Coordinates of C-alpha atoms in Angstrom, one line a residue:
X238 CA -151.8 55.7 40.8
X239 CA -148.7 57.3 39.2
X240 CA -150.9 59.8 37.4
X241 CA -152.2 61.4 40.6
X242 CA -150.6 64.2 42.6
X243 CA -152.3 65.4 45.8
X244 CA -151.3 68.9 47.0
X245 CA -151.7 70.5 50.4
X246 CA -150.7 74.0 51.6
X247 CA -148.9 72.7 54.8
X248 CA -148.1 69.4 56.3
X249 CA -151.0 69.3 58.8
X250 CA -153.0 66.5 60.2
X251 CA -154.8 66.2 56.9
X252 CA -151.5 65.5 55.1
X253 CA -150.8 62.5 57.2
X254 CA -154.4 61.3 57.2
X255 CA -154.4 61.2 53.4
X256 CA -151.3 59.1 53.3
X257 CA -152.7 56.8 55.9
X258 CA -156.0 56.4 54.0
X259 CA -154.1 55.6 50.8
X260 CA -152.2 52.8 52.6
X261 CA -155.3 51.4 54.2
X262 CA -157.1 51.4 50.8
X263 CA -154.1 49.5 49.2
X264 CA -153.3 52.4 46.8
X265 CA -149.6 52.6 46.1
X266 CA -147.9 55.8 47.5
X267 CA -144.3 56.7 48.3
X268 CA -145.5 58.5 51.5
X269 CA -144.5 61.9 52.7
X270 CA -141.8 64.0 51.0
X271 CA -140.4 65.1 54.3
X272 CA -140.1 62.8 57.4
X273 CA -139.3 63.4 61.0
X274 CA -137.2 60.3 61.8
X275 CA -136.8 60.4 65.6
X276 CA -140.6 61.0 66.1
X277 CA -141.8 58.7 63.4
X278 CA -144.1 56.0 64.7
X279 CA -141.9 53.2 63.2
X280 CA -138.8 54.6 65.0
X281 CA -140.8 54.9 68.2
X282 CA -141.6 51.2 67.9
X283 CA -137.9 50.4 67.5
X284 CA -137.1 52.5 70.6
X285 CA -139.9 50.7 72.5
X286 CA -138.2 47.4 71.6
X287 CA -134.9 48.6 73.0
X288 CA -136.6 49.8 76.2
X289 CA -138.4 46.5 76.7
X290 CA -135.3 44.3 76.1
X291 CA -133.2 46.5 78.4
X292 CA -136.0 46.7 81.1
X293 CA -138.9 44.2 80.8
X294 CA -140.6 45.9 83.7
X295 CA -141.5 48.9 81.5
X296 CA -145.2 47.9 81.1
X297 CA -146.2 50.9 78.9
X298 CA -143.5 50.4 76.3
X299 CA -144.2 46.6 76.3
X300 CA -147.9 47.2 75.6
X301 CA -147.0 49.7 72.8
X302 CA -144.6 47.2 71.4
X303 CA -147.1 44.4 71.3
X304 CA -149.5 46.6 69.3
X305 CA -146.7 47.6 66.8
X306 CA -146.4 45.9 63.4
X307 CA -143.6 43.7 64.8
X308 CA -146.2 41.6 66.7
X309 CA -149.6 43.1 65.7
X310 CA -151.3 41.9 68.9
X311 CA -154.9 43.2 68.7
X312 CA -156.5 45.5 71.3
X313 CA -158.7 42.7 72.6
X314 CA -155.8 40.3 72.9
X315 CA -153.7 42.8 74.8
X316 CA -156.6 43.6 77.1
X317 CA -157.2 39.9 77.8
X318 CA -153.6 39.3 78.8
X319 CA -153.1 42.6 80.7
X320 CA -156.3 42.7 82.8
X321 CA -156.7 41.7 85.5
X322 CA -153.1 41.0 86.5
X323 CA -153.0 42.5 90.0
X324 CA -149.6 43.9 90.9
X325 CA -147.7 41.7 88.4
X326 CA -145.6 43.2 85.7
X327 CA -147.0 42.7 82.2
X328 CA -144.0 40.6 81.2
X329 CA -145.3 37.8 83.6
X330 CA -148.8 37.2 82.1
X331 CA -147.6 37.3 78.5
X332 CA -145.0 34.7 79.5
X333 CA -147.7 32.2 80.4
X334 CA -150.3 33.3 77.8
X335 CA -151.9 30.7 75.5
X336 CA -153.1 33.4 73.0
X337 CA -151.2 32.5 69.8
X338 CA -150.1 36.1 68.9
X339 CA -149.0 36.9 72.5
X340 CA -147.2 33.6 72.9
X341 CA -145.3 34.2 69.6
X342 CA -144.4 37.7 70.7
X343 CA -143.0 36.4 74.0
X344 CA -140.9 33.7 72.3
X345 CA -139.5 36.3 69.9
X346 CA -138.7 38.8 72.6
X347 CA -137.1 36.1 74.7
X348 CA -134.9 35.1 71.8
X349 CA -133.9 38.7 71.2
X350 CA -133.0 39.2 74.8
X351 CA -130.7 36.2 74.8
X352 CA -128.8 37.4 71.7
X353 CA -128.9 41.1 72.5
X354 CA -125.5 42.8 72.1
X355 CA -125.3 45.8 74.5
X356 CA -122.5 47.5 72.5
X357 CA -123.7 47.3 68.9
X358 CA -127.2 48.6 68.4
X359 CA -126.7 48.6 64.6
X360 CA -126.1 44.9 64.4
X361 CA -129.1 44.2 66.7
X362 CA -131.6 46.4 64.9
X363 CA -130.4 45.3 61.4
X364 CA -131.0 41.7 62.5
X365 CA -134.5 42.6 63.7
X366 CA -135.4 44.5 60.5
X367 CA -134.0 42.2 57.9
X368 CA -133.3 38.7 59.3
X369 CA -136.3 39.0 61.6
X370 CA -138.7 40.4 58.9
X371 CA -139.5 43.5 60.9
X372 CA -139.1 45.8 57.9
X373 CA -141.5 43.7 55.9
X374 CA -144.1 43.8 58.7
X375 CA -143.7 47.6 59.1
X376 CA -144.1 48.2 55.4
X377 CA -147.5 46.5 55.5
X378 CA -148.8 49.2 57.9
X379 CA -146.7 52.3 57.1
X380 CA -146.1 51.9 53.4
X381 CA -142.9 52.3 51.4
X382 CA -141.8 55.4 53.3
X383 CA -140.7 53.3 56.2
X384 CA -137.8 52.1 54.0
X385 CA -136.2 55.5 54.1
X386 CA -137.0 56.0 57.8
X387 CA -135.4 52.7 58.8
X388 CA -132.4 53.4 56.6
X389 CA -131.8 56.7 58.4
X390 CA -132.4 55.0 61.7
X391 CA -129.7 52.4 61.0
X392 CA -127.4 55.2 59.9
X393 CA -127.9 56.9 63.2
X394 CA -127.2 53.6 65.0
X395 CA -124.0 53.2 63.0
X396 CA -122.9 56.7 63.8
X397 CA -123.5 56.1 67.5
X398 CA -121.1 53.2 67.4
X399 CA -118.3 55.6 66.6
X400 CA -118.9 57.3 70.0
X401 CA -116.4 56.6 72.9
X402 CA -118.9 54.2 74.8
X403 CA -121.5 52.9 72.4
X404 CA -124.4 51.0 73.9
X405 CA -128.1 50.3 73.3
X406 CA -129.2 52.5 76.2
X407 CA -126.9 55.3 75.1
X408 CA -128.3 55.1 71.5
X409 CA -131.9 55.3 72.8
X410 CA -131.0 58.3 75.0
X411 CA -129.3 60.0 72.0
X412 CA -132.3 59.5 69.8
X413 CA -134.6 61.1 72.4
X414 CA -132.4 64.1 72.5
X415 CA -132.3 64.7 68.7
X416 CA -134.6 65.9 66.0
X417 CA -133.7 64.4 62.6
X418 CA -135.6 65.1 59.4
X419 CA -135.0 63.7 56.0
X420 CA -136.2 65.2 52.7
X421 CA -137.3 62.6 50.1
X422 CA -137.3 63.1 46.4
X423 CA -140.7 62.3 45.0
X424 CA -140.2 63.8 41.5
X425 CA -139.8 60.4 39.8
X426 CA -142.9 58.5 38.9
X427 CA -143.6 54.8 39.3
X428 CA -144.1 54.8 43.1
X429 CA -147.9 55.6 43.2
X430 CA -149.9 58.6 44.4
X431 CA -147.6 61.5 45.5
X432 CA -148.7 63.7 48.4
X433 CA -146.8 66.9 48.6
X434 CA -147.0 70.5 49.6
X435 CA -147.5 73.1 46.8
X436 CA -144.1 74.6 47.5
X437 CA -142.4 71.2 47.1
X438 CA -144.3 70.5 43.9
X439 CA -142.7 73.4 42.0
X440 CA -141.5 72.2 38.6
X441 CA -143.6 69.0 38.7
X442 CA -146.7 68.0 36.7
X443 CA -149.2 65.2 36.8
X444 CA -152.2 64.2 34.7
X445 CA -154.5 64.5 37.7
X446 CA -153.9 67.0 40.5
X447 CA -156.1 67.2 43.7
X448 CA -156.0 70.4 45.8
X449 CA -156.9 68.8 49.1
X450 CA -157.2 71.8 51.4
X451 CA -158.3 74.6 49.1
X452 CA -160.8 75.9 51.7
X453 CA -158.1 76.9 54.1
X454 CA -156.5 80.3 54.2
X455 CA -153.3 81.8 55.6
X456 CA -155.1 83.5 58.5
X457 CA -153.7 82.5 61.8
X458 CA -150.7 80.6 60.4
X459 CA -148.2 83.4 60.6
X460 CA -146.7 83.6 64.1
X461 CA -144.3 86.3 63.2
X462 CA -143.2 88.4 66.1
X463 CA -139.9 90.0 64.8
X464 CA -139.9 92.8 62.2
X465 CA -136.7 94.1 60.7
X466 CA -135.9 97.3 58.7
X467 CA -132.6 98.1 57.0
X468 CA -133.3 101.8 56.5
X469 CA -133.2 103.1 59.1
X470 CA -131.8 100.1 61.1
X471 CA -134.7 99.0 63.2
X472 CA -135.7 95.9 65.2
X473 CA -139.2 95.5 66.4
X474 CA -140.6 92.6 68.6
X475 CA -144.4 92.3 68.9
X476 CA -145.9 88.9 69.7
X477 CA -149.4 89.7 68.7
X478 CA -151.5 92.5 67.1
X479 CA -152.4 93.8 70.6
X480 CA -148.8 94.4 71.5
X481 CA -148.1 96.6 68.5
X482 CA -147.8 100.3 69.0
X483 CA -149.4 102.7 66.5
X484 CA -146.0 103.4 64.9
X485 CA -145.4 99.7 64.3
X486 CA -148.8 98.6 63.0
X487 CA -147.8 99.3 59.5
X488 CA -145.0 96.8 59.8
X489 CA -147.5 94.1 60.6
X490 CA -149.8 95.2 57.8
X491 CA -147.0 95.0 55.3
X492 CA -146.0 91.5 56.5
X493 CA -149.6 90.3 56.2
X494 CA -149.8 91.7 52.7
X495 CA -146.6 89.9 51.7
X496 CA -148.1 86.7 53.2
X497 CA -151.4 87.1 51.3
X498 CA -149.6 87.7 48.0
X499 CA -147.6 84.6 48.5
X500 CA -150.8 82.7 49.2
X501 CA -152.2 83.6 45.8
X502 CA -148.9 82.9 44.0
X503 CA -149.1 79.4 45.4
X504 CA -152.6 79.0 44.0
X505 CA -151.1 79.7 40.5
X506 CA -148.4 77.1 41.1
X507 CA -150.9 74.5 42.4
X508 CA -153.4 74.9 39.5
X509 CA -150.7 74.8 36.8
X510 CA -149.4 71.4 38.0
X511 CA -152.3 69.7 36.4
X512 CA -151.8 68.4 32.8
X513 CA -155.4 67.1 32.3
X514 CA -157.7 67.2 35.3
X515 CA -157.8 69.4 38.5
X516 CA -159.9 68.6 41.5
X517 CA -160.5 71.4 44.0
X518 CA -161.8 70.4 47.4
X519 CA -161.1 71.0 51.1
X520 CA -162.5 70.9 54.6
X521 CA -164.4 73.7 56.4
X522 CA -162.6 75.5 59.2
X523 CA -164.3 76.0 62.6
X524 CA -166.0 79.1 61.3
X525 CA -167.6 77.0 58.5
X526 CA -166.7 79.6 55.8
X527 CA -164.6 79.6 52.6
X528 CA -164.3 83.4 52.5
X529 CA -160.9 84.5 51.0
X530 CA -159.9 81.0 50.2
X531 CA -158.7 79.3 47.0
X532 CA -162.0 77.4 46.9
X533 CA -164.0 80.6 46.9
X534 CA -161.9 82.3 44.2
X535 CA -162.1 79.2 41.9
X536 CA -165.9 78.8 42.5
X537 CA -166.5 82.5 41.7
X538 CA -164.4 82.5 38.6
X539 CA -165.4 79.2 37.1
X540 CA -168.8 78.5 38.7
X541 CA -171.0 80.4 36.2
X542 CA -169.3 78.4 33.4
X543 CA -169.6 75.0 35.1
X544 CA -172.0 72.1 35.1
X545 CA -173.7 71.5 38.5
X546 CA -174.0 67.9 39.5
X547 CA -176.5 67.0 42.2
X548 CA -176.8 64.1 44.6
X549 CA -179.8 61.9 45.3
X550 CA -181.3 64.6 47.6
X551 CA -180.9 67.4 45.0
X552 CA -178.0 69.0 46.7
X553 CA -175.0 70.3 44.7
X554 CA -172.3 67.6 44.8
X555 CA -169.8 69.1 42.4
X556 CA -169.2 71.8 39.8
X557 CA -167.5 70.5 36.6
X558 CA -165.8 73.0 34.3
X559 CA -166.4 73.6 31.5
X560 CA -170.1 73.0 31.0
X561 CA -169.7 72.2 27.4
X562 CA -166.9 69.7 26.9
X563 CA -166.4 66.9 24.4
X564 CA -167.3 63.4 25.4
X565 CA -164.4 61.1 26.0
X566 CA -163.4 59.4 22.7
X567 CA -163.7 55.7 22.5
X568 CA -160.4 53.8 22.3
X569 CA -159.9 52.1 19.0
X570 CA -159.1 48.4 19.3
X571 CA -155.5 47.5 18.5
X572 CA -155.0 44.6 16.1
X573 CA -152.2 42.4 17.3
X574 CA -150.4 40.8 14.3
X575 CA -150.3 37.0 14.6
X576 CA -147.0 36.7 12.8
X577 CA -143.9 37.8 14.5
X578 CA -141.7 37.2 11.5
X579 CA -140.7 33.8 12.7
X580 CA -138.9 35.1 15.8
X581 CA -139.6 32.9 18.7
X582 CA -138.8 34.0 22.3
X583 CA -136.7 31.4 24.0
X584 CA -136.5 32.0 27.8
X585 CA -133.9 29.9 29.4
X586 CA -134.7 28.7 32.9
X587 CA -133.3 30.6 35.8
X588 CA -130.3 29.0 37.5
X589 CA -131.0 27.1 40.6
X590 CA -130.6 29.3 43.7
X591 CA -127.7 28.1 45.8
X592 CA -128.1 29.1 49.5
X593 CA -124.9 30.5 51.1
X594 CA -123.3 28.2 53.6
X595 CA -122.3 30.1 56.8
X596 CA -119.8 28.6 59.2
X597 CA -119.1 30.1 62.7
X598 CA -115.7 29.4 64.0
X599 CA -117.1 28.6 67.5
X600 CA -119.3 25.8 66.1
X601 CA -117.4 24.3 63.2
X602 CA -116.8 21.1 65.2
X603 CA -120.4 21.0 66.5
X604 CA -122.7 22.9 64.0
X605 CA -125.8 21.9 65.9
X606 CA -124.7 23.9 68.9
X607 CA -124.0 27.5 67.8
X608 CA -123.9 28.9 71.4
X609 CA -120.8 29.3 73.4
X610 CA -119.8 26.5 75.8
X611 CA -120.4 27.9 79.2
X612 CA -119.7 25.5 82.0
X613 CA -117.9 27.3 84.7
X614 CA -118.0 26.2 88.3
X615 CA -119.8 29.4 89.0
X616 CA -122.6 28.4 86.6
X617 CA -122.9 24.7 87.6
X618 CA -126.5 24.0 88.7
X619 CA -127.9 26.9 86.6
X620 CA -130.3 26.1 83.8
X621 CA -128.8 26.4 80.3
X622 CA -130.5 29.7 79.4
X623 CA -129.4 31.4 82.7
X624 CA -125.9 30.0 82.2
X625 CA -125.6 31.5 78.7
X626 CA -126.9 34.8 80.0
X627 CA -124.4 34.8 82.9
X628 CA -121.6 34.2 80.5
X629 CA -122.8 37.0 78.3
X630 CA -123.1 39.3 81.3
X631 CA -119.5 38.5 82.3
X632 CA -118.3 39.3 78.8
X633 CA -120.2 42.6 78.9
X634 CA -118.6 43.5 82.2
X635 CA -115.1 42.8 81.0
X636 CA -115.8 44.8 77.9
X637 CA -117.3 47.9 79.4
X638 CA -115.6 48.1 82.8
X639 CA -112.2 48.2 81.1
X640 CA -113.1 51.8 80.0
X641 CA -114.1 52.9 83.5
X642 CA -111.6 54.2 86.2
X643 CA -110.7 51.3 88.6
X644 CA -112.1 53.2 91.6
X645 CA -115.5 53.5 89.9
X646 CA -115.8 49.9 88.6
X647 CA -117.6 48.3 91.6
X648 CA -120.4 51.0 91.5
X649 CA -120.8 50.7 87.7
X650 CA -120.9 46.9 87.8
X651 CA -123.5 47.0 90.6
X652 CA -125.7 49.3 88.4
X653 CA -125.1 47.3 85.2
X654 CA -125.8 43.8 86.4
X655 CA -129.6 44.3 87.1
X656 CA -129.8 45.3 83.4
X657 CA -127.5 42.6 82.1
X658 CA -128.8 39.7 84.1
X659 CA -132.2 40.5 85.7
X660 CA -133.1 36.8 85.6
X661 CA -130.5 35.7 88.2
X662 CA -129.9 38.4 90.9
X663 CA -128.1 35.8 93.0
X664 CA -125.3 35.7 90.5
X665 CA -124.6 39.4 90.4
X666 CA -122.1 39.5 93.2
X667 CA -120.3 36.4 91.9
X668 CA -120.0 37.9 88.4
X669 CA -118.9 41.3 89.7
X670 CA -116.2 39.8 91.8
X671 CA -114.9 37.7 88.9
X672 CA -114.8 40.6 86.5
X673 CA -113.1 43.0 88.9
X674 CA -110.5 40.3 89.7
X675 CA -109.6 39.7 86.1
X676 CA -109.4 43.4 85.3
X677 CA -107.1 44.0 88.3
X678 CA -104.5 41.4 87.3
X679 CA -101.3 43.2 86.1
X680 CA -100.4 40.4 83.7
X681 CA -103.8 40.7 82.0
X682 CA -103.8 44.5 81.8
X683 CA -102.5 44.7 78.2
X684 CA -105.7 42.9 77.1
X685 CA -107.9 45.8 78.2
X686 CA -105.6 48.7 77.4
X687 CA -106.2 51.4 74.8
X688 CA -104.5 49.3 72.1
X689 CA -107.2 46.7 72.4
X690 CA -110.7 46.4 70.9
X691 CA -113.6 44.3 72.2
X692 CA -116.2 42.2 70.4
X693 CA -114.8 42.7 66.8
X694 CA -117.1 41.1 64.2
X695 CA -115.9 39.8 60.9
X696 CA -117.2 38.2 57.7
X697 CA -115.0 36.4 55.3
X698 CA -115.4 34.2 52.2
X699 CA -113.3 31.0 52.1
X700 CA -112.9 27.7 50.4
X701 CA -113.5 24.6 52.6
X702 CA -113.3 21.1 51.1
X703 CA -113.9 22.5 47.6
X704 CA -117.0 24.5 48.7
X705 CA -117.3 28.2 49.0
X706 CA -118.4 29.2 52.5
X707 CA -118.9 32.3 54.5
X708 CA -117.1 32.5 57.9
X709 CA -118.9 34.7 60.3
X710 CA -117.6 35.3 63.8
X711 CA -116.8 37.8 66.6
X712 CA -113.4 38.0 68.3
X713 CA -113.7 38.7 72.0
X714 CA -110.6 40.8 72.2
X715 CA -107.9 42.1 69.7
X716 CA -104.7 43.6 71.0
X717 CA -102.6 45.5 68.5
X718 CA -99.0 46.4 69.5
X719 CA -95.8 47.2 67.5
X720 CA -94.7 43.6 68.1
X721 CA -97.9 42.1 66.5
X722 CA -101.6 41.3 67.0
X723 CA -102.9 39.1 69.7
X724 CA -106.4 37.5 69.4
X725 CA -108.1 36.5 72.6
X726 CA -111.2 34.4 73.2
X727 CA -112.8 34.1 76.7
X728 CA -113.6 30.5 77.8
X729 CA -115.4 29.5 80.9
X730 CA -114.8 25.8 81.0
X731 CA -115.3 24.0 84.3
X732 CA -112.0 22.2 83.7
X733 CA -109.6 24.6 82.0
X734 CA -106.1 23.4 80.9
X735 CA -102.8 25.2 80.7
X736 CA -101.2 22.8 78.3
X737 CA -101.8 23.6 74.6
X738 CA -101.7 19.9 73.7
X739 CA -104.8 19.3 75.9
X740 CA -106.9 22.1 74.5
X741 CA -110.1 20.9 72.8
X742 CA -109.9 20.5 69.0
X743 CA -113.0 22.8 68.6
X744 CA -111.2 25.6 70.4
X745 CA -108.1 25.2 68.3
X746 CA -110.2 25.3 65.1
X747 CA -112.0 28.5 66.3
X748 CA -108.8 30.3 67.2
X749 CA -107.1 28.9 64.0
X750 CA -109.8 30.5 61.9
X751 CA -109.5 33.7 63.8
X752 CA -105.8 33.8 63.0
X753 CA -106.4 32.9 59.4
X754 CA -108.8 35.9 59.0
X755 CA -106.6 38.2 61.0
X756 CA -103.7 37.6 58.6
X757 CA -105.9 39.2 55.9
X758 CA -106.8 42.1 58.2
X759 CA -103.3 42.8 59.4
X760 CA -101.0 41.8 56.5
X761 CA -97.3 41.6 57.4
X762 CA -97.8 41.5 61.1
X763 CA -97.2 38.6 63.5
X764 CA -100.5 37.0 64.6
X765 CA -100.9 35.2 67.9
X766 CA -104.0 33.7 69.5
X767 CA -104.7 32.9 73.1
X768 CA -107.5 31.7 75.4
X769 CA -108.4 33.6 78.6
X770 CA -109.7 31.1 81.1
X771 CA -112.1 33.1 83.2
X772 CA -112.2 30.5 85.9
X773 CA -108.4 30.4 86.4
X774 CA -108.0 34.1 85.3
X775 CA -105.0 33.0 83.3
X776 CA -104.0 33.5 79.6
X777 CA -102.9 30.5 77.5
X778 CA -101.1 31.3 74.2
X779 CA -101.5 28.7 71.5
X780 CA -98.6 27.5 69.3
X781 CA -98.7 28.8 65.7
X782 CA -98.2 25.3 64.3
X783 CA -101.3 24.0 66.2
X784 CA -103.4 26.9 64.9
X785 CA -102.3 26.4 61.3
X786 CA -103.0 22.6 61.6
X787 CA -106.5 23.3 63.0
X788 CA -107.4 25.7 60.2
X789 CA -106.0 23.3 57.5
X790 CA -108.6 22.9 54.7
X791 CA -109.7 26.5 54.8
X792 CA -108.4 29.1 52.3
X793 CA -109.5 32.7 52.5
X794 CA -110.6 34.1 49.1

């Protein structure tokens, strides 16, 4: 496959169909040399995922997502679950479907909805593509070019996080308003059949070159409507031949002549890319003619000197130039010497793979329960899933409403909660009241001021009981002032305490590890840690000694 180079004049439908056919046939190919990222089908699938997780009522995007490589639900399976469903949203029938592919898709989407971080699209999509295996599934349908597309997609997500108010919905809106194209370097071999434009192949060669659209001409491609002259200074606009005046017709003829000369120069470039074999083919235009095309010129020049091959019906199937050519020489067998001079190859066994142990500060005391403990009086009586979602929604409100003017917060919260917690509309007013009350307290104002940051993730390598572990966590709030750094974690216990001695050991370990990591991030500064009890709307600072004792046994490397 590395020996083949397929050339086209322009990136038309044929260009993309050739790549698609190579992928379907299992022929290695690096894909296109130029890719439109924001309109690529793989990126559209990623955007559909964001739309569905933000709004499960979007039936069209949900159907498109199910047919994407992420889930690969067949047309028949999608039809079976979607029709007839009456006035129900598509989300409901897939929720109760017993079709294996549809059931698996619902479980995956439900899991992603529960873990969705509304501020950081990069973290979410990186998890979908890598930890969730999405990139591997897309590569099976789109080929290796999807690697470059998704890499650029994640770069765009990371850039969006530098904006004043990053969010998943904001990222999707930004993508739909932009046109991003990447140029890929296909000059190196080893990736399979290269498909390129003739212009992009300048300077390259390959043993086998195929001119895939040699029957096409330049006629009708040039949409030029502006003609410039330096002497004398002249600007002419004519959108078509009919709009030209007699005095300007020569300008169009001159431009058409330049275009035609460039057309034939590109034929020279295309033919000289072949080191050994050149295949000339193409598809007929609507007129069914090859007049004035590369194909006609090559056929007229080489046809009389070529051998005509016919098919079973006696029709000409191909012309092979030259007619008189030597038969391929037989390969001589290579004798492999049996004696290697006494040198034996001794391959040592690969070392045993040691999986990395990951500890999360919030679950060191109870590794089997990685989720936050959410047991507020507001959430009593709710099922565990809704309780977790309600806690996540409250975190999101505190995070985002802090950036909104106080007078506008009620309206913003009312619009946000249907997106944050569509499963429990009866909790919207309760959560809104709680968030606005916390944000309005003067003693808590420094936690949400400009010197603070929300939802700060970290990854650190540490020694724990003689074992190397990775500590992965996310600090709810960091407040940096000249006096030091304050780490805050939100807790929603049903029975909060205001005495540090009565704080649960698991909470002390969590905040102690936060403080241990923060000392590496903010060297030389005083580090404090506190719990914000959302039920009491009060802040409890923890003693340094208790934090140090809780983190005993951990050493940051």
